[in-house]
Coordinates of C-alpha atoms in Angstrom, one line a residue:
X1394 CA -82.6 -2.0 -108.2
X1395 CA -83.2 -3.1 -104.8
X1396 CA -86.9 -3.6 -105.8
X1397 CA -86.0 -5.6 -109.3
X1398 CA -83.8 -8.0 -106.8
X1399 CA -86.7 -8.4 -104.4
X1400 CA -89.2 -8.9 -107.2
X1401 CA -86.9 -11.8 -108.3
X1402 CA -86.5 -13.1 -105.0
X1403 CA -90.0 -13.1 -104.0
X1404 CA -91.5 -15.0 -107.2
X1405 CA -89.8 -18.1 -106.1
X1406 CA -92.0 -18.2 -103.1
X1407 CA -95.3 -16.5 -104.0
X1408 CA -98.4 -18.9 -104.7
X1409 CA -99.6 -18.5 -108.3
X1410 CA -102.8 -16.2 -106.9
X1411 CA -100.4 -13.9 -105.2
X1412 CA -97.8 -13.7 -107.8
X1413 CA -100.7 -12.1 -109.8
X1414 CA -100.9 -9.7 -107.2
X1415 CA -97.3 -8.8 -107.0
X1416 CA -97.0 -8.4 -110.7
X1417 CA -99.5 -5.9 -110.5
X1418 CA -98.3 -4.1 -107.8
X1419 CA -95.1 -3.5 -109.6
X1420 CA -97.0 -2.6 -113.0
X1421 CA -99.0 -0.1 -110.9
X1422 CA -95.8 1.3 -109.4
X1423 CA -93.7 1.6 -112.4
X1424 CA -96.0 2.1 -115.4
X1425 CA -97.2 5.6 -114.7
X1426 CA -93.4 6.7 -114.0
X1427 CA -92.1 5.5 -117.5
X1428 CA -95.2 6.8 -119.0
X1429 CA -94.4 10.4 -117.5
X1430 CA -90.7 10.0 -118.6
X1431 CA -91.7 9.0 -122.5
X1432 CA -93.8 12.4 -122.6
X1433 CA -90.7 14.5 -122.1
X1434 CA -89.6 16.6 -125.1
X1435 CA -85.7 17.2 -124.5
X1436 CA -84.4 14.6 -122.2
X1437 CA -81.1 14.6 -120.9
X1438 CA -78.5 12.1 -120.6
X1439 CA -79.6 11.4 -117.1
X1440 CA -83.3 11.3 -117.9
X1441 CA -82.7 8.4 -120.5
X1442 CA -80.8 6.5 -117.8
X1443 CA -83.4 7.0 -115.5
X1444 CA -86.2 6.0 -118.3
X1445 CA -84.3 3.1 -119.4
X1446 CA -83.8 1.6 -116.0
X1447 CA -87.5 1.9 -115.3
X1448 CA -88.3 0.0 -118.4
X1449 CA -86.0 -2.6 -117.3
X1450 CA -87.7 -2.9 -114.0
X1451 CA -91.0 -2.8 -115.7
X1452 CA -90.5 -5.9 -117.7
X1453 CA -90.0 -8.0 -114.5
X1454 CA -93.7 -7.3 -113.7
X1455 CA -95.4 -6.6 -117.1
X1456 CA -97.2 -9.1 -119.3
X1457 CA -96.4 -9.4 -123.3
X1458 CA -100.1 -7.6 -123.5
X1459 CA -98.6 -4.4 -121.7
X1460 CA -97.9 -1.4 -124.1
X1461 CA -94.7 -0.4 -123.0
X1462 CA -93.9 -4.0 -123.4
X1463 CA -95.0 -4.0 -127.0
X1464 CA -93.7 -0.6 -127.9
X1465 CA -90.3 -2.0 -126.4
X1466 CA -90.7 -4.6 -128.7
X1467 CA -91.4 -2.4 -131.9
X1468 CA -88.5 -0.3 -130.9
X1469 CA -86.0 -3.5 -131.1
X1470 CA -86.3 -3.3 -135.1
X1471 CA -85.0 -0.3 -135.4
X1472 CA -82.6 -0.2 -132.4
X1473 CA -79.9 2.0 -134.0
X1474 CA -82.5 4.6 -133.7
X1475 CA -83.2 4.2 -130.1
X1476 CA -81.4 6.4 -127.8
X1477 CA -78.6 4.5 -126.4
X1478 CA -79.2 4.9 -122.9
X1479 CA -82.6 3.2 -123.3
X1480 CA -81.0 0.4 -125.7
X1481 CA -80.0 -2.1 -122.8
X1482 CA -83.8 -2.1 -121.6
X1483 CA -84.9 -2.8 -125.4
X1484 CA -82.5 -6.0 -125.5
X1485 CA -83.8 -7.3 -122.4
X1486 CA -87.7 -6.9 -123.3
X1487 CA -87.0 -8.2 -127.1
X1488 CA -85.5 -11.4 -125.6
X1489 CA -87.9 -12.0 -122.9
X1490 CA -91.1 -11.4 -124.5
X1491 CA -90.2 -11.5 -128.2
X1492 CA -90.1 -14.7 -130.6
X1493 CA -86.8 -17.1 -130.4
X1494 CA -85.8 -15.2 -133.7
X1495 CA -84.7 -12.2 -131.1
X1496 CA -82.3 -14.2 -129.1
X1497 CA -80.7 -15.3 -132.5
X1498 CA -80.6 -11.5 -133.9
X1499 CA -78.6 -10.0 -130.1
X1500 CA -76.7 -13.6 -130.0
X1501 CA -75.4 -12.3 -133.7
X1502 CA -74.7 -8.8 -132.6
X1503 CA -72.9 -10.2 -129.6
X1504 CA -71.0 -12.3 -132.0
X1505 CA -69.9 -9.4 -134.1
X1506 CA -68.5 -7.3 -131.1
X1507 CA -69.7 -4.0 -132.5
X1508 CA -71.3 -2.7 -129.6
X1509 CA -68.3 -3.6 -126.8
X1510 CA -69.7 -1.0 -124.3
X1511 CA -72.9 -2.9 -124.1
X1512 CA -71.9 -6.4 -124.1
X1513 CA -72.6 -6.6 -120.4
X1514 CA -76.0 -5.6 -121.3
X1515 CA -76.9 -7.8 -124.2
X1516 CA -75.4 -10.9 -122.2
X1517 CA -77.9 -10.1 -119.5
X1518 CA -80.6 -9.8 -121.9
X1519 CA -79.8 -13.3 -123.8
X1520 CA -79.6 -14.8 -120.2
X1521 CA -83.1 -14.0 -119.7
X1522 CA -84.5 -16.1 -122.7
X1523 CA -87.8 -17.8 -121.9
X1524 CA -86.7 -20.5 -124.8
X1525 CA -84.7 -23.5 -123.0
X1526 CA -83.0 -24.6 -126.3
X1527 CA -81.4 -21.1 -126.5
X1528 CA -80.7 -20.9 -123.0
X1529 CA -78.6 -24.1 -123.4
X1530 CA -76.7 -22.5 -126.3
X1531 CA -75.7 -19.8 -124.2
X1532 CA -74.7 -22.1 -121.7
X1533 CA -72.5 -24.1 -123.7
X1534 CA -71.1 -20.9 -125.1
X1535 CA -69.5 -20.1 -121.6
X1536 CA -67.1 -23.3 -121.8
X1537 CA -66.7 -23.5 -125.6
X1538 CA -66.0 -19.7 -126.1
X1539 CA -66.7 -18.0 -129.4
X1540 CA -69.5 -15.3 -128.8
X1541 CA -68.6 -15.3 -124.9
X1542 CA -65.1 -14.1 -124.5
X1543 CA -63.3 -16.1 -121.9
X1544 CA -62.8 -13.0 -119.8
X1545 CA -66.6 -12.9 -119.9
X1546 CA -67.7 -16.2 -119.0
X1547 CA -68.1 -16.5 -115.8
X1548 CA -70.2 -13.2 -115.7
X1549 CA -72.7 -14.6 -118.7
X1550 CA -73.1 -18.0 -116.2
X1551 CA -73.8 -16.0 -113.0
X1552 CA -76.6 -13.8 -114.9
X1553 CA -78.3 -17.2 -116.2
X1554 CA -78.4 -18.5 -112.7
X1555 CA -79.4 -15.3 -111.5
X1556 CA -82.4 -15.2 -114.4
X1557 CA -86.1 -16.5 -113.2
X1558 CA -85.9 -18.8 -116.3
X1559 CA -82.4 -19.9 -116.1
X1560 CA -82.0 -20.7 -112.3
X1561 CA -82.8 -24.7 -112.6
X1562 CA -80.9 -25.1 -116.1
X1563 CA -78.0 -23.2 -114.7
X1564 CA -77.8 -25.3 -111.6
X1565 CA -77.8 -28.4 -113.5
X1566 CA -75.1 -27.2 -116.1
X1567 CA -73.1 -25.9 -113.3
X1568 CA -73.1 -29.6 -111.4
X1569 CA -72.7 -31.1 -114.6
X1570 CA -69.4 -29.3 -115.6
X1571 CA -68.2 -28.4 -112.4
X1572 CA -64.6 -30.3 -113.0
X1573 CA -64.2 -28.3 -116.1
X1574 CA -65.1 -25.0 -114.6
X1575 CA -62.8 -25.4 -111.7
X1576 CA -60.0 -26.4 -114.1
X1577 CA -60.6 -23.0 -116.4
X1578 CA -61.0 -20.9 -113.3
X1579 CA -58.4 -22.7 -110.8
X1580 CA -56.1 -19.3 -110.8
X1581 CA -59.1 -17.0 -110.4
X1582 CA -60.8 -17.9 -107.2
X1583 CA -62.9 -14.5 -107.3
X1584 CA -64.6 -16.2 -110.5
X1585 CA -65.9 -19.4 -108.9
X1586 CA -67.1 -17.0 -106.1
X1587 CA -68.9 -15.1 -108.4
X1588 CA -70.8 -17.7 -109.9
X1589 CA -71.5 -19.6 -106.7
X1590 CA -72.5 -16.2 -105.1
X1591 CA -75.4 -15.7 -107.9
X1592 CA -76.5 -19.2 -106.9
X1593 CA -76.5 -18.8 -103.4
X1594 CA -78.3 -15.1 -103.9
X1595 CA -81.3 -17.3 -105.7
X1596 CA -81.7 -19.8 -102.4
X1597 CA -85.0 -18.4 -100.8
X1598 CA -85.5 -21.8 -99.6
X1599 CA -83.9 -24.2 -97.0
X1600 CA -84.1 -27.2 -98.7
X1601 CA -82.5 -25.2 -102.0
X1602 CA -79.9 -23.8 -99.7
X1603 CA -78.8 -27.2 -97.9
X1604 CA -78.7 -28.8 -102.0
X1605 CA -76.6 -26.0 -103.0
X1606 CA -74.5 -25.9 -99.7
X1607 CA -73.7 -29.5 -99.6
X1608 CA -72.5 -29.7 -103.4
X1609 CA -70.5 -26.5 -103.2
X1610 CA -68.9 -27.8 -99.8
X1611 CA -67.8 -31.2 -101.4
X1612 CA -66.4 -29.7 -104.6
X1613 CA -65.7 -26.6 -103.9
X1614 CA -61.7 -25.6 -104.5
X1615 CA -59.9 -24.5 -101.6
X1616 CA -58.7 -21.4 -102.9
X1617 CA -62.2 -20.3 -103.2
X1618 CA -63.6 -21.2 -100.2
X1619 CA -63.4 -17.5 -98.7
X1620 CA -65.6 -16.4 -101.5
X1621 CA -68.1 -19.1 -101.2
X1622 CA -68.3 -19.3 -97.3
X1623 CA -69.3 -15.3 -97.6
X1624 CA -71.9 -16.2 -100.2
X1625 CA -73.4 -19.4 -98.4
X1626 CA -73.4 -17.1 -95.2
X1627 CA -75.6 -14.5 -97.0
X1628 CA -77.6 -17.1 -98.3
X1629 CA -78.7 -18.0 -94.8
X1630 CA -79.6 -15.1 -93.7
X1631 CA -81.9 -14.4 -96.7
X1632 CA -83.7 -17.9 -95.9
X1633 CA -84.1 -16.8 -92.5
X1634 CA -85.7 -13.2 -93.5
X1635 CA -88.1 -14.8 -96.0
X1636 CA -89.2 -17.7 -93.4
X1637 CA -89.7 -15.0 -90.7
X1638 CA -91.7 -12.4 -93.0
X1639 CA -93.4 -14.3 -95.8
X1640 CA -96.7 -14.2 -93.7
X1641 CA -96.3 -10.1 -93.5
X1642 CA -95.3 -9.9 -97.2
X1643 CA -98.4 -11.8 -98.3
X1644 CA -100.7 -9.7 -96.0
X1645 CA -99.2 -6.2 -97.6
X1646 CA -99.3 -7.5 -101.3
X1647 CA -103.1 -8.9 -100.6
X1648 CA -104.2 -5.6 -99.2
X1649 CA -102.4 -2.8 -101.6
X1650 CA -104.0 -3.9 -104.8

């Protein structure tokens, strides 16, 4: 999980040439483990959970042509036959690497509400769509309701902001609809805090952090200041760490592949 988190954050800063090295490093590290786990003839529940976690993590590094990505896309077409522990990873791969229609299929599953125990995993997969028009549908759902339940809306918005593709769209949506979002969560400062924490966690440069910090301090409701303040404090620490260690990280990646 920490590796996945670092992978998402580092990609905001790496140059194109170095990004390919970073992704190659992830595939080289995780790919063999996924293949080894796949060959187990009688996997336990814990074993399948680990397999699903590693497939999910591999999706952060692999390209669509990778054999395990292709296998995951094929498994989505008969998802009910896939072990339940692995299904969240297959949802994620299907939306991230598949055609736009995969988003529609998974959105319909969410709308039907037949997989309540997997609702969070379904939302996370939908939040990582690479198609802007699909992402906008999900963003609108967080305010309009329907597919996204009101009690889940803040989590879904946070997931979109936390995704590689959705950060800028989510940030724009947050600014444009801040008044309505404040009104909706006026009685629950924790929900505002979760949304802002997701945004702050993506601030890997001082410029972006300053933009976010200025907006939040200007418009944040008083009751959520404690949550927002903590998120911005952590973001400042993260920005400082990347500023101090980016050269070392680049050198490491250039030498390891």
